[in-house]
Amino acid sequence: MCRLYGFRASEPTKVECTLVHAQNALMVQSRQDQAGYSHAHGWGVATYEDHRPHIERQAWAAYHGEHFRRAAARVYAETILAHVRRATVGPPALENTHPFSEGSLALVHNGTLPSFDLLRDRMLAAISPAQRAAIGGVTDSEHFFRMLLSLRDTRPDRPLIETLREGVDLVRSWSREIAPATPLGLNVILSDGRELVGTRLGRTLHYLERDGVYDCEICGFPHVHHDPKRFYKAVVVASEPITHETWSEMPDGSIYRVGADLGLTVEAL
């Protein structure tokens, strides 16, 4: 298990309160989530600058020391991914810490691929030699990311959500053969900086749509230097509701997209 967070907005926005200060901020969840689990085996934040993800990550708890707080305080972007890790496949180590990234793409994952020691060979067969050589850690999450990159390399003009759908369909099919009685946990958020795509499969996931600039319930101020000529909109996706706002539950077994126009579409897998 892990806890993840994805954010897309029409203008650069600060999310420090969401990540650190809210009643169920990601840093709070790293100590204990709503189910009572800790996620103390690493943290990472990706922010997009010049269409490339800038990654900060460490292999210790987000609530340990000031490193996560300082990283969160620096975040000011239109597209943001964040993650706190509870290690299930692979020990706590920097190379096993999310987000994983290459080029414009970054991914975070919450869940576990069942019987990964058996599933891994099938995934490796679907990963190109170049992407296979780039694997730095031992997690199921990174292998899934490299498989998506391989699928995208074969059809680079295909919509990102369709690449994700193909990757999920392959893993679901293999998992049914290898471990039919074990639930698959595959909540992911994948971004190229212009859009977010993701899945909810076997783990909790919620979302929030904000229309217009609002004053933060924590600090009392808006988190954006708003251009009054533009309409502000933001979409937030997270493993658990973070603020007192009205969050909606993402349907289990779904795939979703937050496009460049900030429209959210949800479909069944």
CSV table of C-alpha atoms in Angstrom, one decimal:
chain,number,residue,atom,x,y,z
A,1,MET,CA,0.0,0.0,0.0
A,2,CYS,CA,1.0,3.6,-0.6
A,3,ARG,CA,-0.8,7.0,-0.7
A,4,LEU,CA,-0.8,9.1,-3.8
A,5,TYR,CA,-1.8,12.5,-5.0
A,6,GLY,CA,-2.2,14.1,-8.4
A,7,PHE,CA,-3.0,17.8,-9.2
A,8,ARG,CA,-3.8,19.7,-12.4
A,9,ALA,CA,-4.7,23.3,-12.6
A,10,SER,CA,-5.2,26.0,-15.2
A,11,GLU,CA,-2.5,28.2,-13.5
A,12,PRO,CA,0.5,27.5,-11.3
A,13,THR,CA,-0.7,26.8,-7.8
A,14,LYS,CA,0.9,26.2,-4.4
A,15,VAL,CA,-0.1,22.9,-2.7
A,16,GLU,CA,1.9,23.2,0.6
A,17,CYS,CA,-1.2,23.2,2.8
A,18,THR,CA,-2.6,20.1,1.0
A,19,LEU,CA,0.7,18.2,1.3
A,20,VAL,CA,1.7,19.3,4.8
A,21,HIS,CA,-0.9,21.3,6.9
A,22,ALA,CA,-4.4,20.0,6.1
A,23,GLN,CA,-6.1,17.7,8.6
A,24,ASN,CA,-5.4,14.7,6.4
A,25,ALA,CA,-2.4,16.0,4.5
A,26,LEU,CA,-0.2,13.6,2.6
A,27,MET,CA,2.4,14.0,5.4
A,28,VAL,CA,-0.2,13.0,8.0
A,29,GLN,CA,-1.0,10.0,5.9
A,30,SER,CA,2.6,9.0,5.9
A,31,ARG,CA,2.4,8.6,9.7
A,32,GLN,CA,-1.0,7.0,9.7
A,33,ASP,CA,-3.7,6.8,7.0
A,34,GLN,CA,-7.5,6.5,7.7
A,35,ALA,CA,-7.1,2.7,7.9
A,36,GLY,CA,-4.4,2.9,10.5
A,37,TYR,CA,-1.4,2.1,8.3
A,38,SER,CA,1.8,4.0,8.1
A,39,HIS,CA,3.5,4.9,4.9
A,40,ALA,CA,7.0,5.6,6.2
A,41,HIS,CA,9.3,4.0,3.5
A,42,GLY,CA,9.9,7.0,1.3
A,43,TRP,CA,8.3,10.0,-0.3
A,44,GLY,CA,8.5,11.8,-3.7
A,45,VAL,CA,7.2,14.9,-5.4
A,46,ALA,CA,7.1,15.7,-9.1
A,47,THR,CA,6.5,19.1,-10.5
A,48,TYR,CA,6.5,20.0,-14.1
A,49,GLU,CA,8.8,22.7,-15.4
A,50,ASP,CA,9.3,23.3,-19.1
A,51,HIS,CA,7.3,20.1,-19.9
A,52,ARG,CA,9.7,17.9,-17.9
A,53,PRO,CA,9.1,16.5,-14.3
A,54,HIS,CA,11.4,17.8,-11.6
A,55,ILE,CA,11.6,15.1,-9.0
A,56,GLU,CA,12.5,15.3,-5.3
A,57,ARG,CA,12.4,12.1,-3.3
A,58,GLN,CA,13.9,10.4,-0.3
A,59,ALA,CA,13.8,6.8,1.1
A,60,TRP,CA,12.6,7.8,4.6
A,61,ALA,CA,9.3,9.0,6.1
A,62,ALA,CA,7.7,12.2,4.9
A,63,TYR,CA,7.1,13.1,8.6
A,64,HIS,CA,10.7,12.6,9.5
A,65,GLY,CA,12.7,15.9,9.6
A,66,GLU,CA,12.1,18.9,7.5
A,67,HIS,CA,12.9,17.6,4.0
A,68,PHE,CA,9.3,16.9,2.9
A,69,ARG,CA,8.1,20.2,4.4
A,70,ARG,CA,10.7,22.1,2.5
A,71,ALA,CA,10.1,20.3,-0.8
A,72,ALA,CA,6.3,20.9,-0.4
A,73,ALA,CA,6.9,24.6,0.3
A,74,ARG,CA,8.8,25.0,-3.0
A,75,VAL,CA,6.1,23.5,-5.1
A,76,TYR,CA,4.3,26.0,-7.5
A,77,ALA,CA,3.1,24.4,-10.7
A,78,GLU,CA,0.2,23.4,-12.9
A,79,THR,CA,0.9,19.7,-12.7
A,80,ILE,CA,2.0,17.9,-9.5
A,81,LEU,CA,2.4,14.3,-8.5
A,82,ALA,CA,3.2,13.2,-4.9
A,83,HIS,CA,3.6,9.9,-3.1
A,84,VAL,CA,4.3,8.4,0.2
A,85,ARG,CA,5.4,4.7,0.2
A,86,ARG,CA,4.6,1.6,2.2
A,87,ALA,CA,7.0,-0.9,0.9
A,88,THR,CA,5.5,-4.2,-0.3
A,89,VAL,CA,7.7,-5.2,-3.2
A,90,GLY,CA,11.3,-4.0,-2.8
A,91,PRO,CA,13.0,-2.6,0.3
A,92,PRO,CA,13.1,1.1,1.3
A,93,ALA,CA,15.7,2.6,-1.1
A,94,LEU,CA,15.9,5.6,-3.3
A,95,GLU,CA,15.8,3.6,-6.5
A,96,ASN,CA,12.5,2.0,-5.3
A,97,THR,CA,10.9,5.4,-4.4
A,98,HIS,CA,8.2,7.0,-6.5
A,99,PRO,CA,7.6,9.0,-8.7
A,100,PHE,CA,9.4,7.1,-11.5
A,101,SER,CA,10.1,9.3,-14.6
A,102,GLU,CA,11.6,9.4,-18.0
A,103,GLY,CA,11.4,12.2,-20.5
A,104,SER,CA,8.1,14.0,-20.0
A,105,LEU,CA,6.4,11.1,-18.3
A,106,ALA,CA,6.1,10.4,-14.5
A,107,LEU,CA,4.2,7.8,-12.6
A,108,VAL,CA,3.1,7.0,-9.0
A,109,HIS,CA,1.4,3.8,-8.0
A,110,ASN,CA,-0.6,2.6,-5.0
A,111,GLY,CA,-1.1,-1.2,-4.7
A,112,THR,CA,0.6,-4.5,-5.3
A,113,LEU,CA,0.8,-6.7,-8.3
A,114,PRO,CA,0.1,-10.3,-7.0
A,115,SER,CA,2.8,-13.0,-7.2
A,116,PHE,CA,5.2,-10.5,-8.7
A,117,ASP,CA,8.0,-13.0,-8.7
A,118,LEU,CA,6.0,-14.9,-11.4
A,119,LEU,CA,4.4,-11.9,-13.1
A,120,ARG,CA,7.8,-10.2,-13.5
A,121,ASP,CA,8.9,-12.5,-16.3
A,122,ARG,CA,5.8,-11.7,-18.4
A,123,MET,CA,6.3,-8.0,-17.8
A,124,LEU,CA,9.9,-8.2,-18.8
A,125,ALA,CA,9.0,-9.9,-22.1
A,126,ALA,CA,6.8,-6.9,-22.9
A,127,ILE,CA,9.5,-4.4,-22.0
A,128,SER,CA,11.9,-3.3,-24.7
A,129,PRO,CA,15.6,-4.0,-24.3
A,130,ALA,CA,16.3,-0.3,-23.8
A,131,GLN,CA,13.6,0.1,-21.2
A,132,ARG,CA,14.7,-3.1,-19.5
A,133,ALA,CA,18.2,-1.8,-19.2
A,134,ALA,CA,16.9,1.4,-17.6
A,135,ILE,CA,15.2,-0.4,-14.6
A,136,GLY,CA,17.0,0.8,-11.5
A,137,GLY,CA,15.1,-0.8,-8.7
A,138,VAL,CA,13.1,-4.0,-8.0
A,139,THR,CA,9.5,-2.7,-7.6
A,140,ASP,CA,6.4,-3.9,-9.4
A,141,SER,CA,5.6,-0.2,-9.9
A,142,GLU,CA,8.8,0.6,-11.9
A,143,HIS,CA,8.4,-2.5,-14.0
A,144,PHE,CA,4.9,-1.4,-14.8
A,145,PHE,CA,6.1,2.1,-15.7
A,146,ARG,CA,8.8,0.7,-18.0
A,147,MET,CA,6.2,-1.5,-19.7
A,148,LEU,CA,4.1,1.5,-20.3
A,149,LEU,CA,7.0,3.3,-21.8
A,150,SER,CA,7.7,0.4,-24.1
A,151,LEU,CA,4.1,0.3,-25.3
A,152,ARG,CA,4.2,4.1,-25.9
A,153,ASP,CA,7.4,3.7,-27.9
A,154,THR,CA,5.7,1.4,-30.3
A,155,ARG,CA,2.8,3.8,-30.9
A,156,PRO,CA,3.9,7.3,-29.8
A,157,ASP,CA,1.0,9.1,-31.3
A,158,ARG,CA,-1.6,7.1,-29.4
A,159,PRO,CA,-3.5,9.0,-26.6
A,160,LEU,CA,-1.8,8.4,-23.3
A,161,ILE,CA,-4.9,7.0,-21.7
A,162,GLU,CA,-5.0,4.2,-24.3
A,163,THR,CA,-1.4,3.3,-23.6
A,164,LEU,CA,-2.3,3.0,-19.9
A,165,ARG,CA,-5.5,1.0,-20.7
A,166,GLU,CA,-3.4,-1.5,-22.7
A,167,GLY,CA,-0.9,-1.9,-19.9
A,168,VAL,CA,-3.6,-2.4,-17.3
A,169,ASP,CA,-5.4,-4.9,-19.5
A,170,LEU,CA,-2.2,-7.0,-19.9
A,171,VAL,CA,-1.4,-7.0,-16.2
A,172,ARG,CA,-5.0,-7.9,-15.3
A,173,SER,CA,-5.0,-10.8,-17.8
A,174,TRP,CA,-1.7,-12.2,-16.5
A,175,SER,CA,-2.7,-11.8,-12.9
A,176,ARG,CA,-5.9,-13.8,-13.4
A,177,GLU,CA,-3.8,-16.6,-14.8
A,178,ILE,CA,-1.0,-16.5,-12.2
A,179,ALA,CA,-2.9,-15.6,-9.0
A,180,PRO,CA,-6.7,-15.7,-9.7
A,181,ALA,CA,-7.6,-15.6,-6.0
A,182,THR,CA,-5.4,-12.6,-5.1
A,183,PRO,CA,-6.9,-9.1,-5.6
A,184,LEU,CA,-4.9,-6.8,-7.9
A,185,GLY,CA,-4.0,-3.4,-6.5
A,186,LEU,CA,-3.3,-1.0,-9.4
A,187,ASN,CA,-4.1,2.6,-8.7
A,188,VAL,CA,-1.7,4.7,-10.8
A,189,ILE,CA,-1.4,8.3,-11.9
A,190,LEU,CA,0.6,8.9,-15.1
A,191,SER,CA,1.3,12.4,-16.5
A,192,ASP,CA,3.2,14.0,-19.3
A,193,GLY,CA,2.7,17.5,-17.8
A,194,ARG,CA,-0.2,18.4,-20.0
A,195,GLU,CA,-2.7,15.8,-18.7
A,196,LEU,CA,-3.2,13.3,-16.0
A,197,VAL,CA,-4.4,9.8,-16.7
A,198,GLY,CA,-4.9,7.1,-14.1
A,199,THR,CA,-6.8,4.1,-12.8
A,200,ARG,CA,-8.6,3.0,-9.7
A,201,LEU,CA,-8.3,-0.8,-9.3
A,202,GLY,CA,-8.5,-2.4,-5.9
A,203,ARG,CA,-7.5,0.6,-3.7
A,204,THR,CA,-9.3,3.7,-2.5
A,205,LEU,CA,-9.3,6.8,-4.6
A,206,HIS,CA,-11.1,10.2,-4.4
A,207,TYR,CA,-11.3,13.3,-6.5
A,208,LEU,CA,-12.2,17.0,-6.2
A,209,GLU,CA,-13.0,19.6,-8.8
A,210,ARG,CA,-12.4,23.3,-8.0
A,211,ASP,CA,-14.1,25.9,-10.2
A,212,GLY,CA,-12.7,29.4,-9.5
A,213,VAL,CA,-10.1,30.7,-7.1
A,214,TYR,CA,-10.9,29.9,-3.5
A,215,ASP,CA,-9.4,30.8,-0.1
A,216,CYS,CA,-7.6,27.9,1.5
A,217,GLU,CA,-9.4,26.5,4.6
A,218,ILE,CA,-6.0,26.1,6.3
A,219,CYS,CA,-4.2,29.4,5.8
A,220,GLY,CA,-7.1,31.5,4.6
A,221,PHE,CA,-5.4,32.7,1.4
A,222,PRO,CA,-5.7,31.7,-2.3
A,223,HIS,CA,-2.7,29.6,-3.5
A,224,VAL,CA,-2.5,31.1,-7.0
A,225,HIS,CA,-1.4,34.4,-8.4
A,226,HIS,CA,-4.5,34.6,-10.4
A,227,ASP,CA,-4.8,36.2,-13.9
A,228,PRO,CA,-8.3,37.8,-13.7
A,229,LYS,CA,-8.6,37.3,-17.5
A,230,ARG,CA,-8.6,33.6,-17.1
A,231,PHE,CA,-11.1,31.2,-15.4
A,232,TYR,CA,-9.3,29.2,-12.8
A,233,LYS,CA,-10.0,25.4,-12.5
A,234,ALA,CA,-8.2,22.6,-10.7
A,235,VAL,CA,-8.7,18.8,-10.4
A,236,VAL,CA,-7.2,16.9,-7.4
A,237,VAL,CA,-7.0,13.1,-7.2
A,238,ALA,CA,-5.9,11.4,-3.9
A,239,SER,CA,-6.0,8.1,-2.1
A,240,GLU,CA,-8.0,9.7,0.7
A,241,PRO,CA,-9.9,13.0,1.1
A,242,ILE,CA,-7.5,15.6,2.3
A,243,THR,CA,-9.6,18.6,3.2
A,244,HIS,CA,-13.1,19.3,4.4
A,245,GLU,CA,-14.3,20.0,0.9
A,246,THR,CA,-16.8,17.7,-0.8
A,247,TRP,CA,-14.7,14.9,-2.4
A,248,SER,CA,-16.2,12.2,-4.6
A,249,GLU,CA,-15.2,8.6,-4.8
A,250,MET,CA,-13.7,7.4,-8.0
A,251,PRO,CA,-15.5,4.2,-9.1
A,252,ASP,CA,-13.5,1.0,-8.6
A,253,GLY,CA,-12.4,-0.6,-11.9
A,254,SER,CA,-12.2,2.7,-13.7
A,255,ILE,CA,-9.8,4.6,-15.9
A,256,TYR,CA,-9.8,8.4,-16.0
A,257,ARG,CA,-8.3,11.4,-17.7
A,258,VAL,CA,-7.8,15.1,-16.7
A,259,GLY,CA,-7.2,16.7,-20.1
A,260,ALA,CA,-5.4,20.0,-21.0
A,261,ASP,CA,-8.8,21.7,-20.7
A,262,LEU,CA,-9.1,20.4,-17.1
A,263,GLY,CA,-12.1,18.3,-18.0
A,264,LEU,CA,-12.4,15.1,-16.0
A,265,THR,CA,-13.6,12.0,-17.9
A,266,VAL,CA,-14.1,8.6,-16.2
A,267,GLU,CA,-14.7,5.3,-18.0
A,268,ALA,CA,-15.0,1.7,-16.9
A,269,LEU,CA,-11.9,-0.5,-17.5
